Coordinates of C-alpha atoms and ligand atoms in Angstrom, one line a residue:
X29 CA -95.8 -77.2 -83.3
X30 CA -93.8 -74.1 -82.6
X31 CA -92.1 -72.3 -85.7
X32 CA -88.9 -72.8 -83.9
X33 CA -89.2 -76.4 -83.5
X34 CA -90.3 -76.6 -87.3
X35 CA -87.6 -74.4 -88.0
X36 CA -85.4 -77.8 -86.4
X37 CA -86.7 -80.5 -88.2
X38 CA -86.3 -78.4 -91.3
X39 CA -82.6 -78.1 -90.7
X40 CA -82.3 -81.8 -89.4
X41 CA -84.5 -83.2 -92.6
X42 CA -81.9 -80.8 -94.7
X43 CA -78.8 -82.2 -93.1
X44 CA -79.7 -85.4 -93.3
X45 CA -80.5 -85.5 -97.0
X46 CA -77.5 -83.3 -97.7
X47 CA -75.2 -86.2 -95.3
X48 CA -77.0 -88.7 -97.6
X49 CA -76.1 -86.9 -100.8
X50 CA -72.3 -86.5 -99.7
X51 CA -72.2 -90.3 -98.7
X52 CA -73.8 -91.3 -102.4
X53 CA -71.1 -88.2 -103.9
X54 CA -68.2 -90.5 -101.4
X55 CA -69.0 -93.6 -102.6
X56 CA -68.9 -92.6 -106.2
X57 CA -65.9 -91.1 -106.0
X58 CA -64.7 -94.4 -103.9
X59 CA -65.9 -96.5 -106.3
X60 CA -64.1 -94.7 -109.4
X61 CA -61.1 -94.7 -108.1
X62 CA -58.7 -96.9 -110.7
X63 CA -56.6 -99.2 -108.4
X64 CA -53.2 -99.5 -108.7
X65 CA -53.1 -102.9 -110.8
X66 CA -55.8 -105.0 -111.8
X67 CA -56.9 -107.4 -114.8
X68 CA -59.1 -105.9 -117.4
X69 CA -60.8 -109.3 -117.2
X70 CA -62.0 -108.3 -113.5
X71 CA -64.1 -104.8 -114.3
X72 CA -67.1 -103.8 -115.9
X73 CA -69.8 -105.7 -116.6
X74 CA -69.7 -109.0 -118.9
X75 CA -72.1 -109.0 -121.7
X76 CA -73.3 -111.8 -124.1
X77 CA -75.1 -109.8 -126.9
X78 CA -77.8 -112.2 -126.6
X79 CA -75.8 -115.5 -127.1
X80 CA -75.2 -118.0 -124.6
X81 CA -73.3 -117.5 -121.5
X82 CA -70.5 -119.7 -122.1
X83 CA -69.1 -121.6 -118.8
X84 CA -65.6 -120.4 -117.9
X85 CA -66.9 -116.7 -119.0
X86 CA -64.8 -115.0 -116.5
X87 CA -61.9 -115.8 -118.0
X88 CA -59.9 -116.9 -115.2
X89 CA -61.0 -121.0 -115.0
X90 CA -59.3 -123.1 -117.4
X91 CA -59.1 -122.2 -120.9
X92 CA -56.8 -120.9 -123.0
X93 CA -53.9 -118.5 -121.7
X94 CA -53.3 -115.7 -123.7
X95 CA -49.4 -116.5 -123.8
X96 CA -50.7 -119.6 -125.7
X97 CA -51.5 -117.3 -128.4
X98 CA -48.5 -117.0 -130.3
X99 CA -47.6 -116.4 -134.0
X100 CA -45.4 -119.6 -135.3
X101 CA -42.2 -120.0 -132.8
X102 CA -40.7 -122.1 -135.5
X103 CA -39.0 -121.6 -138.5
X104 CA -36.7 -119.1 -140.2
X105 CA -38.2 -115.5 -140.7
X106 CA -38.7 -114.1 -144.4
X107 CA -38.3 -110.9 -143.0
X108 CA -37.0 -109.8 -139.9
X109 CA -36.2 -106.2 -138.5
X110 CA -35.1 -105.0 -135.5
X111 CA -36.4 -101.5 -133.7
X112 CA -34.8 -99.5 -131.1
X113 CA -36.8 -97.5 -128.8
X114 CA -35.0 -94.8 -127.7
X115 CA -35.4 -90.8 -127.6
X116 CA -33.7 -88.6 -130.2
X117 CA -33.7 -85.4 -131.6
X118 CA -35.9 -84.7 -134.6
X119 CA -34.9 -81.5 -137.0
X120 CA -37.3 -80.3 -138.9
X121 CA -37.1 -78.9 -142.0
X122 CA -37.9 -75.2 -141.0
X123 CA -34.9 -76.2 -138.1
X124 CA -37.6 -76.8 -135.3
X125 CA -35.8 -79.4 -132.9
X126 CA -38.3 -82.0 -131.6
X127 CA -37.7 -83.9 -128.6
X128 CA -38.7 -87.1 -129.6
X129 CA -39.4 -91.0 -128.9
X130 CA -38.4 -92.7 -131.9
X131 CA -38.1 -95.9 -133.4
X132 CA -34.1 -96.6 -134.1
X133 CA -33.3 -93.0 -134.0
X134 CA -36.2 -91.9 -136.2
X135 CA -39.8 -90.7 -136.6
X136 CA -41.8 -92.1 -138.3
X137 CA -39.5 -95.6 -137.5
X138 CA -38.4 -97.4 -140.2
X139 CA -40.9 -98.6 -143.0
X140 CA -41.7 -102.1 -142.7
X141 CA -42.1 -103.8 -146.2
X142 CA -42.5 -107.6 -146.4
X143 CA -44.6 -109.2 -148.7
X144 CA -47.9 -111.7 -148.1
X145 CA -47.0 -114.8 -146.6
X146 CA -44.0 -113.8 -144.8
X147 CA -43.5 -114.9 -141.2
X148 CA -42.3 -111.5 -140.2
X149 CA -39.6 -111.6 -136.9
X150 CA -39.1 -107.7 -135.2
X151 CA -37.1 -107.7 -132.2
X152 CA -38.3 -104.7 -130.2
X153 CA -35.6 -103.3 -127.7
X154 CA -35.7 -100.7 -125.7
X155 CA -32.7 -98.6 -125.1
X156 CA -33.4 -95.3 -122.5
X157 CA -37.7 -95.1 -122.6
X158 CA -38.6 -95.0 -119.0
X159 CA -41.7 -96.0 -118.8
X160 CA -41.3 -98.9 -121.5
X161 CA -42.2 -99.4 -125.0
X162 CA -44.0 -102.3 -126.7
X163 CA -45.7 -103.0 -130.7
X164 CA -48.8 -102.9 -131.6
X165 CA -49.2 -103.9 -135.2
X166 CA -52.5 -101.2 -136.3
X167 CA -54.7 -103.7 -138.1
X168 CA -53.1 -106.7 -138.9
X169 CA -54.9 -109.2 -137.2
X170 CA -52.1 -111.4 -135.4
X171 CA -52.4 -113.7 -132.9
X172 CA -53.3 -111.9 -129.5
X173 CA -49.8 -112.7 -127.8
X174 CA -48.1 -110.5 -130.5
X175 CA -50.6 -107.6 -130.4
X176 CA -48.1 -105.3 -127.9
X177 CA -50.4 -104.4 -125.6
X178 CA -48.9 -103.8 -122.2
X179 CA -51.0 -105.1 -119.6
X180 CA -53.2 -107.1 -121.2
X181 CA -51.0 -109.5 -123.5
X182 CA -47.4 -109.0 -122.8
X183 CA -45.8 -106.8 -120.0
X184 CA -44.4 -103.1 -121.4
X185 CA -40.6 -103.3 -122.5
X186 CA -38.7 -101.6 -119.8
X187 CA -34.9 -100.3 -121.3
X188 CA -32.4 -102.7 -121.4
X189 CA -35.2 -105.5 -122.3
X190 CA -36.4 -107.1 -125.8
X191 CA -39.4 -108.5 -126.6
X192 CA -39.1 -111.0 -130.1
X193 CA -42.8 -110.5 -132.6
X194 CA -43.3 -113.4 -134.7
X195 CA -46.5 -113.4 -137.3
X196 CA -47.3 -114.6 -140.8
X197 CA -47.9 -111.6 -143.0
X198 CA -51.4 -112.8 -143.4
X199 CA -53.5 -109.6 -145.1
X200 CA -52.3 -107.8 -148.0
X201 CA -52.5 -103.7 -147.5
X202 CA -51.3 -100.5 -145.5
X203 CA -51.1 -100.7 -141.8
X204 CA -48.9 -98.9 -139.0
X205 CA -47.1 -100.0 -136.1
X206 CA -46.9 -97.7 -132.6
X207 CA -46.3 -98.4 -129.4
X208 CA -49.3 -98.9 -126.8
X209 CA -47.5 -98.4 -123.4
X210 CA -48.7 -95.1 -122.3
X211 CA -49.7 -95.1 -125.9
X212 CA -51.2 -91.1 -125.3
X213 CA -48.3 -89.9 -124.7
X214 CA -45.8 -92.0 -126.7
X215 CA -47.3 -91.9 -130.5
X216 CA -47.8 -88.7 -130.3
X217 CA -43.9 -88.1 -129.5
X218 CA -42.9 -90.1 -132.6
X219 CA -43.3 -94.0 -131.3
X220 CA -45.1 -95.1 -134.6
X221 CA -43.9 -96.5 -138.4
X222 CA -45.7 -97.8 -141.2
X223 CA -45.9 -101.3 -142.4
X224 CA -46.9 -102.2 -145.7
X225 CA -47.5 -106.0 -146.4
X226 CA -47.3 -106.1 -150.4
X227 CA -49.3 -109.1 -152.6
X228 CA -46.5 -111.5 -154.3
X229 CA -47.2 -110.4 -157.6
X230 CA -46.1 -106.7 -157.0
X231 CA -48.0 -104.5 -159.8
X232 CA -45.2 -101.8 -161.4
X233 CA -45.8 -98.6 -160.1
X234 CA -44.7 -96.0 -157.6
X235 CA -45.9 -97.1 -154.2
X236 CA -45.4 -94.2 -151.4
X237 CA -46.1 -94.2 -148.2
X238 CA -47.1 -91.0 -146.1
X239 CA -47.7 -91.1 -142.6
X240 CA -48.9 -87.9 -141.5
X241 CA -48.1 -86.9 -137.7
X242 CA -48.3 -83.5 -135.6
X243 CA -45.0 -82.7 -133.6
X244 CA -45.7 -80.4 -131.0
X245 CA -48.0 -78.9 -133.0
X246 CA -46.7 -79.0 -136.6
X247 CA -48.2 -81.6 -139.0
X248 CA -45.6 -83.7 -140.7
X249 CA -45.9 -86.5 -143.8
X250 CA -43.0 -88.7 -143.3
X251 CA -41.4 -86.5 -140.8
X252 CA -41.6 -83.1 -143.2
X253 CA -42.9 -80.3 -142.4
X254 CA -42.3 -78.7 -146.4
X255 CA -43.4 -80.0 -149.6
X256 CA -41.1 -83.2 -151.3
X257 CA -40.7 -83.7 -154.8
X258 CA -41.0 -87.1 -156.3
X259 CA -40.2 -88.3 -160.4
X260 CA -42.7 -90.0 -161.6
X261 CA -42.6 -90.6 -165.2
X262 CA -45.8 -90.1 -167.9
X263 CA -48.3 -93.1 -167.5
X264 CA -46.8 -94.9 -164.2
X265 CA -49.2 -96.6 -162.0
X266 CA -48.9 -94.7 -158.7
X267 CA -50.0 -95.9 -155.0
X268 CA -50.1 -93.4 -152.3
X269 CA -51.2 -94.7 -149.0
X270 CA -52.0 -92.1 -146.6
X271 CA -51.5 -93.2 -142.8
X272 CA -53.0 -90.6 -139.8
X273 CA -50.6 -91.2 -137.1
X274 CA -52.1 -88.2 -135.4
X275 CA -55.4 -88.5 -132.7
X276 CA -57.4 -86.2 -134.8
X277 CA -58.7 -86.7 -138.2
X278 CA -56.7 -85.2 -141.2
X279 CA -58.4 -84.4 -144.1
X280 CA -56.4 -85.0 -147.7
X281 CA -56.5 -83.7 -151.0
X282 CA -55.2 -84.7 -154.7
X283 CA -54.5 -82.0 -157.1
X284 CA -53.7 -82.1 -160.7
X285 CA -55.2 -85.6 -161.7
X286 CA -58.9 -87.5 -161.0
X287 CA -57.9 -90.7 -158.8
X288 CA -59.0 -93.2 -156.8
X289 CA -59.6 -94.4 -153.7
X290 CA -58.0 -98.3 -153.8
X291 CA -57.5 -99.5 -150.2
X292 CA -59.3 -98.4 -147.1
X293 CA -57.6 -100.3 -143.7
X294 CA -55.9 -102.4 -145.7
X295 CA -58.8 -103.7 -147.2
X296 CA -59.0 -103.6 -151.4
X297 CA -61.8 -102.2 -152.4
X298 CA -64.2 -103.5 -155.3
X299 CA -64.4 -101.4 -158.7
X300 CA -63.3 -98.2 -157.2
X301 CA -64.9 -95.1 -159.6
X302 CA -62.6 -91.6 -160.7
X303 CA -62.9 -89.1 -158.0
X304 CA -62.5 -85.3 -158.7
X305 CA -62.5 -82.7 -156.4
X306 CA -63.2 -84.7 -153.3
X307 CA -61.4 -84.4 -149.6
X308 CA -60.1 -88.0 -148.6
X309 CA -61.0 -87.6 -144.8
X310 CA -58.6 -90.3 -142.9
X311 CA -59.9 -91.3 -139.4
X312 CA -57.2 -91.2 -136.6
X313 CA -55.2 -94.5 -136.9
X314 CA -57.5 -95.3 -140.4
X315 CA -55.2 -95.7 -143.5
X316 CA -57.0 -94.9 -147.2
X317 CA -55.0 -96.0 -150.4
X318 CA -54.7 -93.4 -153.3
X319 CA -54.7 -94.5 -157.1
X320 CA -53.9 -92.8 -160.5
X321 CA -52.0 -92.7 -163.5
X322 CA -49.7 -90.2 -163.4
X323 CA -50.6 -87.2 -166.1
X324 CA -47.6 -85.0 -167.7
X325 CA -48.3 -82.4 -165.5
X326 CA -47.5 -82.3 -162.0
X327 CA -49.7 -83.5 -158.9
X328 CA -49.9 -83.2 -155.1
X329 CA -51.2 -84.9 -152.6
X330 CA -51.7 -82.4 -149.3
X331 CA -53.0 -82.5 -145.8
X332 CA -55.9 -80.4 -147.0
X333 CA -54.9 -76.3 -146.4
X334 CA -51.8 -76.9 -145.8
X335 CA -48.0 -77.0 -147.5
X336 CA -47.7 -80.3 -146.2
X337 CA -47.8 -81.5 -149.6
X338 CA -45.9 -84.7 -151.7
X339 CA -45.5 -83.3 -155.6
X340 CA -45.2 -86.1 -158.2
X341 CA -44.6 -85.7 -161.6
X342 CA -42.3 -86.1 -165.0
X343 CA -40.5 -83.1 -164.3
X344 CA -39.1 -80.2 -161.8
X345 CA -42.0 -78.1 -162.8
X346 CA -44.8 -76.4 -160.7
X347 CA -47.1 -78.2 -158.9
X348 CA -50.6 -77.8 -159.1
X349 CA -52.4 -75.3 -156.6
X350 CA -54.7 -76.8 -154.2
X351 CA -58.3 -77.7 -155.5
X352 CA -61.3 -76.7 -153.4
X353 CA -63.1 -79.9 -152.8
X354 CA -66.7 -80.1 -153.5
X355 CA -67.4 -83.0 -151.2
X356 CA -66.1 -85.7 -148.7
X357 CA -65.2 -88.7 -149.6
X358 CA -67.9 -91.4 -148.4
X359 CA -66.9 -95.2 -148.6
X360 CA -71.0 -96.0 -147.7
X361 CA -71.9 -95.8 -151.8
X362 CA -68.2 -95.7 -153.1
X363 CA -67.5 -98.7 -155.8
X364 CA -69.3 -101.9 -156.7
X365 CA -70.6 -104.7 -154.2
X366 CA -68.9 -108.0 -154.8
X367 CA -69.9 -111.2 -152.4
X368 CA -69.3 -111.0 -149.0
X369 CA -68.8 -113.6 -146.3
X370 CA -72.0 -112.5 -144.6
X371 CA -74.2 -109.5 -144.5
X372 CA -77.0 -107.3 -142.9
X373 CA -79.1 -110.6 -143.6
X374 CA -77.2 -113.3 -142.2
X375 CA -78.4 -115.4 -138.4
X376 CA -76.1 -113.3 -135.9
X377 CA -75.2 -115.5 -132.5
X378 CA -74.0 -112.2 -130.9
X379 CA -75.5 -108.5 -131.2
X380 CA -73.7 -105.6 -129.1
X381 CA -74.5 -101.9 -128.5
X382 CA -72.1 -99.8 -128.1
X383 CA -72.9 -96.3 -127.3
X384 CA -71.0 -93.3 -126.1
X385 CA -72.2 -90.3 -124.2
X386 CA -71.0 -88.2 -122.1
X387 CA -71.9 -88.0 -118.3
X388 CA -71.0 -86.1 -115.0
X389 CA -69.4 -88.4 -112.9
X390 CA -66.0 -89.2 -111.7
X391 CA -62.8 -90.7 -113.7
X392 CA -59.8 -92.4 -111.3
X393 CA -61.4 -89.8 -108.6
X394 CA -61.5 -87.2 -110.4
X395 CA -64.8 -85.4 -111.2
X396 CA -66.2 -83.9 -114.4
X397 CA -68.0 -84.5 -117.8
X398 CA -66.5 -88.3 -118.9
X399 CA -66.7 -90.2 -121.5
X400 CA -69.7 -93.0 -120.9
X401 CA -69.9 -96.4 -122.7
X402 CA -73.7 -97.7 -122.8
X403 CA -73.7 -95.2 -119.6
X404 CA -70.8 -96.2 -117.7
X405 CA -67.8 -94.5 -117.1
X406 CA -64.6 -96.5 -117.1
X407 CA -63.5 -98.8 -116.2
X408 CA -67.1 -100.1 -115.4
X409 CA -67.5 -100.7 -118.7
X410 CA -69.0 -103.3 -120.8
X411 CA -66.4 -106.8 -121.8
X412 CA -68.4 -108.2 -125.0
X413 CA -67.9 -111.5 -124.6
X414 CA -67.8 -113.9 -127.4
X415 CA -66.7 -117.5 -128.4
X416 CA -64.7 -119.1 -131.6
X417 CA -66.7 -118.6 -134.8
X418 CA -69.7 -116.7 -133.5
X419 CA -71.0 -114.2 -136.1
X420 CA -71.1 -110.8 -134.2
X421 CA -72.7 -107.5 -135.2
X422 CA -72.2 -104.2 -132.6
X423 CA -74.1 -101.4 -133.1
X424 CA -72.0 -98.6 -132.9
X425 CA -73.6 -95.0 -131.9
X426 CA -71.8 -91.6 -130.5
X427 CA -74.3 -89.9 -128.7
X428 CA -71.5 -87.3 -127.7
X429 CA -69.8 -84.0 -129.2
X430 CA -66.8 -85.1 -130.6
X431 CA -65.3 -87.4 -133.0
X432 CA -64.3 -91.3 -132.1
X433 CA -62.1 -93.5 -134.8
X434 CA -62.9 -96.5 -133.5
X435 CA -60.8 -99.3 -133.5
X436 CA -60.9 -102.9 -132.5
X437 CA -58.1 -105.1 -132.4
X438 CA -57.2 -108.2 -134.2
X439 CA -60.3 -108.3 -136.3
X440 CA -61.9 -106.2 -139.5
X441 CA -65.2 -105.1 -139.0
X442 CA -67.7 -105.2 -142.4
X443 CA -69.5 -101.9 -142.2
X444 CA -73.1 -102.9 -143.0
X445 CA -75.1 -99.4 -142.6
X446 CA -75.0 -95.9 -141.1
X447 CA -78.4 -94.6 -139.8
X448 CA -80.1 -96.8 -141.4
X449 CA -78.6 -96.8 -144.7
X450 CA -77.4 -100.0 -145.9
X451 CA -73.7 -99.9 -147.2
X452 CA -74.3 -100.4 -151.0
X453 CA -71.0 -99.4 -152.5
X454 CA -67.9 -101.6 -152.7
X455 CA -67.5 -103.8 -149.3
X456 CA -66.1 -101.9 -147.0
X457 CA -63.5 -103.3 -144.1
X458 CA -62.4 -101.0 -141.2
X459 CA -60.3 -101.7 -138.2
X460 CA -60.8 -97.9 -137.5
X461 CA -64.6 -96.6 -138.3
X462 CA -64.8 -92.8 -137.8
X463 CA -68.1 -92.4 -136.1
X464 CA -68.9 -89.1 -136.3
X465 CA -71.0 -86.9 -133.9
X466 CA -74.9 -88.5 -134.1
X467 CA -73.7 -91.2 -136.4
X468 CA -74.7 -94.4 -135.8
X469 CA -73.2 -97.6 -137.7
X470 CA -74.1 -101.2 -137.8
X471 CA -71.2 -103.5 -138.0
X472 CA -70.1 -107.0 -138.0
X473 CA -67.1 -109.4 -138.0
X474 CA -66.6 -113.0 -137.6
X475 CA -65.1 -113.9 -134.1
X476 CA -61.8 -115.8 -135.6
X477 CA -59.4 -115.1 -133.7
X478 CA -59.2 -115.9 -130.2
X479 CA -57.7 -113.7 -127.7
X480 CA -58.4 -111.1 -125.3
X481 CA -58.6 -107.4 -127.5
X482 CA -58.7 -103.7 -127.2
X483 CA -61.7 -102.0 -128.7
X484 CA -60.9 -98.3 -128.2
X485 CA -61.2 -94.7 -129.6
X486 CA -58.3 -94.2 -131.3
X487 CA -58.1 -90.6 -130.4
X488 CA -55.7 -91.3 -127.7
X489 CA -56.7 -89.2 -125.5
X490 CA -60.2 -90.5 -125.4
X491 CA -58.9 -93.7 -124.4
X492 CA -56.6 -92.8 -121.9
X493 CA -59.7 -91.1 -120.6
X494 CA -61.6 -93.9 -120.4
X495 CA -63.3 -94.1 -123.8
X496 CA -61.7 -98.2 -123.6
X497 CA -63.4 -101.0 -123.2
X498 CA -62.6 -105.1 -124.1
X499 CA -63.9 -108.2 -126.6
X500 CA -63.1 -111.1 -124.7
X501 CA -63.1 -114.5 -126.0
X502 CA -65.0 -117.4 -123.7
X503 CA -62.6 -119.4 -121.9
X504 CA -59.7 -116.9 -122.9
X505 CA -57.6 -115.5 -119.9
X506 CA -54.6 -113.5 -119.6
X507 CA -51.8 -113.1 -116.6
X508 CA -51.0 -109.7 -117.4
X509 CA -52.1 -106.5 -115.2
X510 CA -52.5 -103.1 -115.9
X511 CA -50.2 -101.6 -113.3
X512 CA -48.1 -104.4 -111.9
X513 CA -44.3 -104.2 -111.8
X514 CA -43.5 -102.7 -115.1
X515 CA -45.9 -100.1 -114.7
X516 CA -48.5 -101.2 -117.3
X517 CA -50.1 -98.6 -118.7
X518 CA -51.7 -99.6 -122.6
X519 CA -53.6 -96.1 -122.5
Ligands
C2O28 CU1 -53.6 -98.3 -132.9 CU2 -55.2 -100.0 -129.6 O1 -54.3 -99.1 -131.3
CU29 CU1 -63.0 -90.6 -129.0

């Protein structure tokens, strides 16, 4: 053969494999591309975690509609509120202005305090925010037709429309309320309150609230940049429940008293010990519950480094500097076991992985590093399905770089190890498990509550790029669409 005609085939062979790479390049880019409305039922792949394949599992033959999942339509409310979407101006202490998207005229909205067994009623209406509003209620577990997610159980709240919540105030405990239409961009603008649902026998006490949130780049408790003063007399009970509003995880501390950590998610926990010196980490969208008895001197409870600080205490006096935390606050070996509805031990019907990673690839046609779930980029992502009273343990690893709080809807999760290490201090509930770089937790929850739910990062931003994915309940189907006429959009 002649060099030259070597020297062909060469560059025909090269062409052709560099054709062939462009058309595999093409096609993955094709195939990534996020249509403009679709059912969340219809992507990714379903999986059973080893448990039957129920009939029906697509979710679109008979069933149970997810607008058949309602909280009680009848009877008179024991509490009932009504919020406002609408944008407002926020003034900071230090005279900062914040353009904002608030909750009647405010950020955070207003606290929510009912008590347990309330059928709670909140009207949501939206006055002026464009691309609608709806309510997510952050760990209480209602039924899945009042969760607020656009797209996937009720349509976004476009201005000028309402949208009526009804649930029974089932759980005792701190929880949060934020809107999840565009939910990346609206929370972080103010779209969020607290909600506390308090036992019927009330203890005494101070019980505060402190949401902490970053406007435009300044982190806030309440909506303060500056340190508030609170009087709390000698030898009162006093609750603090700290609420991260923010995507990131904000790191607390308590100054000028040993205390305890009560609640985590809304979940009591058993024969808490005195802590000293220790940071109280709160994942993004996580909510711990602070305890002590207040001591004649003064004490504050900061956003750790900051002057984003509550004082409490008998008198005007000083408040205590800062302490330098010796250690981080880990609810793994924190308290006493007590029984538990199950455990590591008991016969699972379902087990799940559920691994993130980050892969080259393309996002909505767009190409770069992304977010992976068990190695596939959204929305070709994994639907866990399950059916009514399975037993269901997911193994939750982050194989990637950064941080993911996350959260599944409409259900608590019993932490039952972390690499291996069986959880062997008080039982520990989350809604919203920090799972930190290389961590890898073992989880499980009962399948109770049937419905069509979120399981996401609740770093925001993560989501809306793709770090979402679905648990989907056999037989369950909903006629929502992301996209669609309002403009769906839950991330
Ligand atoms: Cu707090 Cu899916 O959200
Ligand atoms: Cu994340």
């Amino acid at each position: 053969m002649s060099k030259r005609l070597v020297g062909q085939i060469a560059a025909i062979s090269a062409s052709v494999v560099l054709v062939s790479l462009l058309a595999v390049i093409g096609k993955a880019w094709w195939d990534s591309r996020i249509p403009e409305t679709y059912s969340v039922m219809s992507y990714g792949a379903h999986e059973y975690g080893g448990g039957p394949e129920p009939p029906n599992h697509e979710g679109h033959g008979g069933g149970t509609d997810v607008t058949d999942l309602y909280g009680p339509s009848e009877g008179e409310p024991d509490a009932r509120f009504e919020l406002t979407a609408r944008a407002a101006e926020l003034h900071l202490s230090s005279g900062r202005i914040v353009h904002a998207l608030t909750y009647n005229g405010v950020s955070p909205g207003p606290e929510l305090r009912v008590r347990q067994g309330d059928l709670v009623e909140v009207v949501l209406r939206n006055d002026d925010v464009s691309e609608g509003v709806t309510i997510h209620w952050h760990g209480v577990d209602v039924p899945n037709a009042e969760d607020g997610v656009a797209g996937v159980t009720q349509n976004a709240v476009l201005p000028g429309r309402t949208y009526t919540y009804r649930f029974r105030a089932d759980q005792v405990g701190t929880f949060w309320y934020h809107t999840h239409q565009v939910s990346s961009q609206e929370v972080r603008r103010g779209l969020f309150g607290v909600i506390v649902i308090e036992p019927r026998d009330r203890q005494p006490g101070v019980d505060i609230a402190l949401a902490a949130h970053t406007f435009e780049g300044v982190p806030t408790l309440n909506g303060e940049e500056g340190g508030r003063r609170e009087k709390v007399p000698v030898g009162t009970p006093v609750r603090i429940r700290l609420v991260n509003t923010d995507s990131f995880e904000q790191p607390f501390t308590v100054s000028g008293t040993p205390f305890r950590v009560l609640a985590i998610d809304g979940a009591d926990l058993h024969g808490p010990g005195e802590l000293r010196k220790v940071a109280i980490p709160v994942a993004a969208g996580g909510r711990v519950d602070l305890g002590y008895v207040q001591p004649a001197n003064g004490v504050r409870v900061a956003i750790e480094g900051t002057e984003v600080a509550l004082a409490l205490g008998p008198s005007g006096g000083p408040a205590p500097g800062e302490v330098t935390p010796t250690s981080d606050f880990d609810p793994l070996t924190y308290g006493t076991q007590a029984p538990t509805p199950f455990d590591a031990s008991s016969p699972f019907d379902r087990r799940f992985e559920l691994e993130i990673t980050r892969k080259p690839g393309f996002f909505d046609g767009t190409p770069g590093l992304q977010w992976a779930i068990n190695g596939h980029i959204y929305p070709d992502v994994p639907v866990f399905v399950v059916e009514k009273g399975d037993l269901v343990e997911i193994t939750l690893t982050n194989d990637s770089n950064g941080i993911h709080p996350m959260h599944l809807h409409g259900h608590h999760l019993l932490v039952l190890s972390r690499d291996g290490q069986p959880s062997t201090g008080s039982p520990w509930w989350s809604d919203t498990l920090n799972v930190l770089k290389g961590e890898s937790y073992v989880v499980a929850f009962r399948a109770d509550n049937p419905g069509i739910w979120m399981d996401h990062c609740h770093n925001l931003k993560h989501a809306s790029q793709g770090l979402t994915m679905h648990v989907a309940y056999a037989g369950v189907s909903t006629p929502f669409l992301v996209g669609d006429e309002p403009g769906n959009r839950p991330e």
